[in-house]
C-alpha positions as a Markdown table, in Angstrom:
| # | Residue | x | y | z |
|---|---|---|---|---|
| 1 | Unk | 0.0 | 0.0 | 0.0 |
| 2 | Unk | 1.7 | 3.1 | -0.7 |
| 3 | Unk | 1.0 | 6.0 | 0.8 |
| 4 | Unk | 0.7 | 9.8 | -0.6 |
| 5 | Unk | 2.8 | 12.5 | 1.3 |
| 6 | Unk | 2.7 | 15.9 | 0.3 |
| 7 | Unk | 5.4 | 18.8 | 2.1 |
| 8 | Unk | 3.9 | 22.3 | 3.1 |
| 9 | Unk | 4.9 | 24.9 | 0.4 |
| 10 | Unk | 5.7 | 28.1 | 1.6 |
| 11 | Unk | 4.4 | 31.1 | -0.1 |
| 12 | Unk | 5.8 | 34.5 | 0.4 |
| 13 | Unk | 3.0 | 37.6 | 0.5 |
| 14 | Unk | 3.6 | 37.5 | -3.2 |
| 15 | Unk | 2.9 | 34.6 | -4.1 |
| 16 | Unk | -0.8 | 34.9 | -2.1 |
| 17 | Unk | -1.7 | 37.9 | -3.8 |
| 18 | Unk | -1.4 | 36.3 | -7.0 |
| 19 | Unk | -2.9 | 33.3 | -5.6 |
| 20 | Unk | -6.3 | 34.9 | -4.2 |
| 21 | Unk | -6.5 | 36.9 | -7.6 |
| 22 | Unk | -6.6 | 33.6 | -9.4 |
| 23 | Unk | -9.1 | 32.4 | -7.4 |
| 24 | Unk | -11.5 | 35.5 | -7.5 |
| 25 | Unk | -11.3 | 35.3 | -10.8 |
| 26 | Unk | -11.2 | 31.4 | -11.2 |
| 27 | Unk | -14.8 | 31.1 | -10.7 |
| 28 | Unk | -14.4 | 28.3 | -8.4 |
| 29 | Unk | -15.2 | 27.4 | -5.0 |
| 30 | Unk | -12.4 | 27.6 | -2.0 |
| 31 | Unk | -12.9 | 24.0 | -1.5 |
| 32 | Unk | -12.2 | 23.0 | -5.0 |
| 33 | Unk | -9.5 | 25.6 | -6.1 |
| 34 | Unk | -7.2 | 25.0 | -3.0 |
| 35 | Unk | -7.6 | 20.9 | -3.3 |
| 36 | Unk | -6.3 | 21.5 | -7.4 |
| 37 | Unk | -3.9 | 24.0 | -6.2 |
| 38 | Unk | -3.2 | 21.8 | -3.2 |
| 39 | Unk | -3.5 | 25.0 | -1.0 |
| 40 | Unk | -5.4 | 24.6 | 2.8 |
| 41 | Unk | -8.5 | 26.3 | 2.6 |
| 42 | Unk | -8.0 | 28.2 | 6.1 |
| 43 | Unk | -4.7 | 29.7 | 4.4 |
| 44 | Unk | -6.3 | 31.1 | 1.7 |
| 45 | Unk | -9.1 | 32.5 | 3.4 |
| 46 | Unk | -7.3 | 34.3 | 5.4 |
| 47 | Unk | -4.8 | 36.1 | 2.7 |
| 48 | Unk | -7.9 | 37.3 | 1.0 |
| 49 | Unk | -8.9 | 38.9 | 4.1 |
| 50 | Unk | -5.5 | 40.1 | 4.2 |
| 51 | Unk | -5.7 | 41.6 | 0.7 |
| 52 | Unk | -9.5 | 43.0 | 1.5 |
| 53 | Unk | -8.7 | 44.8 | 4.3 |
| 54 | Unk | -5.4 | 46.5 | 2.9 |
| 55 | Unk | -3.4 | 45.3 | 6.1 |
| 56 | Unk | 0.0 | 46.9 | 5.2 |
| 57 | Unk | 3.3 | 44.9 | 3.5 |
| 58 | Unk | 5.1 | 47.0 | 6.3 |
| 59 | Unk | 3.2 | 45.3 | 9.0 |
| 60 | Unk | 4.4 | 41.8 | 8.2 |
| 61 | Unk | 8.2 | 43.4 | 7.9 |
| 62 | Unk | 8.1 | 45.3 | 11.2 |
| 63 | Unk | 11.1 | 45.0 | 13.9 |
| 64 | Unk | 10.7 | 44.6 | 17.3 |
| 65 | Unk | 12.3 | 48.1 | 18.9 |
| 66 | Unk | 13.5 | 46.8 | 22.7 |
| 67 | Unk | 12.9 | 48.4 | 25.0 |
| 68 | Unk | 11.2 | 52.0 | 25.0 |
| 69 | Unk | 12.4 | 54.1 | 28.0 |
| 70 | Unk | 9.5 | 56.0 | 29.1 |
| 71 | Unk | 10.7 | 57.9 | 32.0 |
| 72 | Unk | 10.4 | 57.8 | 35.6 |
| 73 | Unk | 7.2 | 58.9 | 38.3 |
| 74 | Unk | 7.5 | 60.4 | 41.2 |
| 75 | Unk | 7.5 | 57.9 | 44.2 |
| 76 | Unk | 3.9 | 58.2 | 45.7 |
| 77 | Unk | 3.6 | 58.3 | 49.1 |
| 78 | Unk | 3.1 | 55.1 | 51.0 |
| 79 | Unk | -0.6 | 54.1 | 52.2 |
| 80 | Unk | -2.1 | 51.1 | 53.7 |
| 81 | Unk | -3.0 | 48.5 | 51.3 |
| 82 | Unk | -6.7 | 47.7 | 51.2 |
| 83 | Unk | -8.5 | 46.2 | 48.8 |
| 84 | Unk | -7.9 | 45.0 | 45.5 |
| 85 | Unk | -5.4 | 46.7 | 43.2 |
| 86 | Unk | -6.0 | 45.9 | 39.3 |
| 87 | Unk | -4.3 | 47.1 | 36.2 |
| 88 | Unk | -5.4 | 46.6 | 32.9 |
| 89 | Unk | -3.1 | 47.3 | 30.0 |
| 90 | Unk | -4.9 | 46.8 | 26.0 |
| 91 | Unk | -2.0 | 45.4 | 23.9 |
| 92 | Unk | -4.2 | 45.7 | 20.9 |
| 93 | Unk | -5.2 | 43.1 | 18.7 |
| 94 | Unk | -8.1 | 42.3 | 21.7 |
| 95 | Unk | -5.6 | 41.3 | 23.8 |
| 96 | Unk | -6.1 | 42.4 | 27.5 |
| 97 | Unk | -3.5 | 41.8 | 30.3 |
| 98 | Unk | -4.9 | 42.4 | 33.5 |
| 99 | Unk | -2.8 | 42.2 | 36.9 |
| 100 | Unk | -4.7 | 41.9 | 39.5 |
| 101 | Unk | -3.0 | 42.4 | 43.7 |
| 102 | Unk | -5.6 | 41.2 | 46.6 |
């Protein structure tokens, strides 16, 4: 019995584009136009949305920076702690951290 085993391809942003504009244009359904290109739905799918939305080529080339030095605030004054302390920070993206001290 032999068995069929196909290796991930990677595409570069390139590559998509062209890859969504064939299949906008193809006429076919995403099941049937990634199973002849041999593509994974999901992938595809999302790189239209990519292309849709007009997410930036910079965004995928962006560097992290380090750290960012934003200054320094005055010590408060010390106080009993009662209660709860929480801090929530949005990162963006819908991604919350919260840090909660009881």
């Amino acid at each position: 019995m032999e068995t069929k085993r196909s290796r991930r391809i990677r595409h570069s942003r390139q590559d998509w584009q062209g890859l969504v504009s064939e299949f906008l244009t193809s006429g076919q359904d995403c099941k049937s136009f990634c199973r002849d290109k041999g593509l994974n739905p999901s992938r595809l799918i999302r790189w239209q949305g990519v292309f849709r939305n007009g997410i930036s080529p910079a965004i995928s080339q962006m560097q992290p920076v380090g750290f960012l030095d934003l200054g320094t605030l005055p010590a408060p004054e010390p106080q009993p702690r009662t209660g709860i302390l929480e801090l929530k920070l949005d990162l963006g993206g819908g991604v919350v951290l919260t840090l909660t001290r009881n």
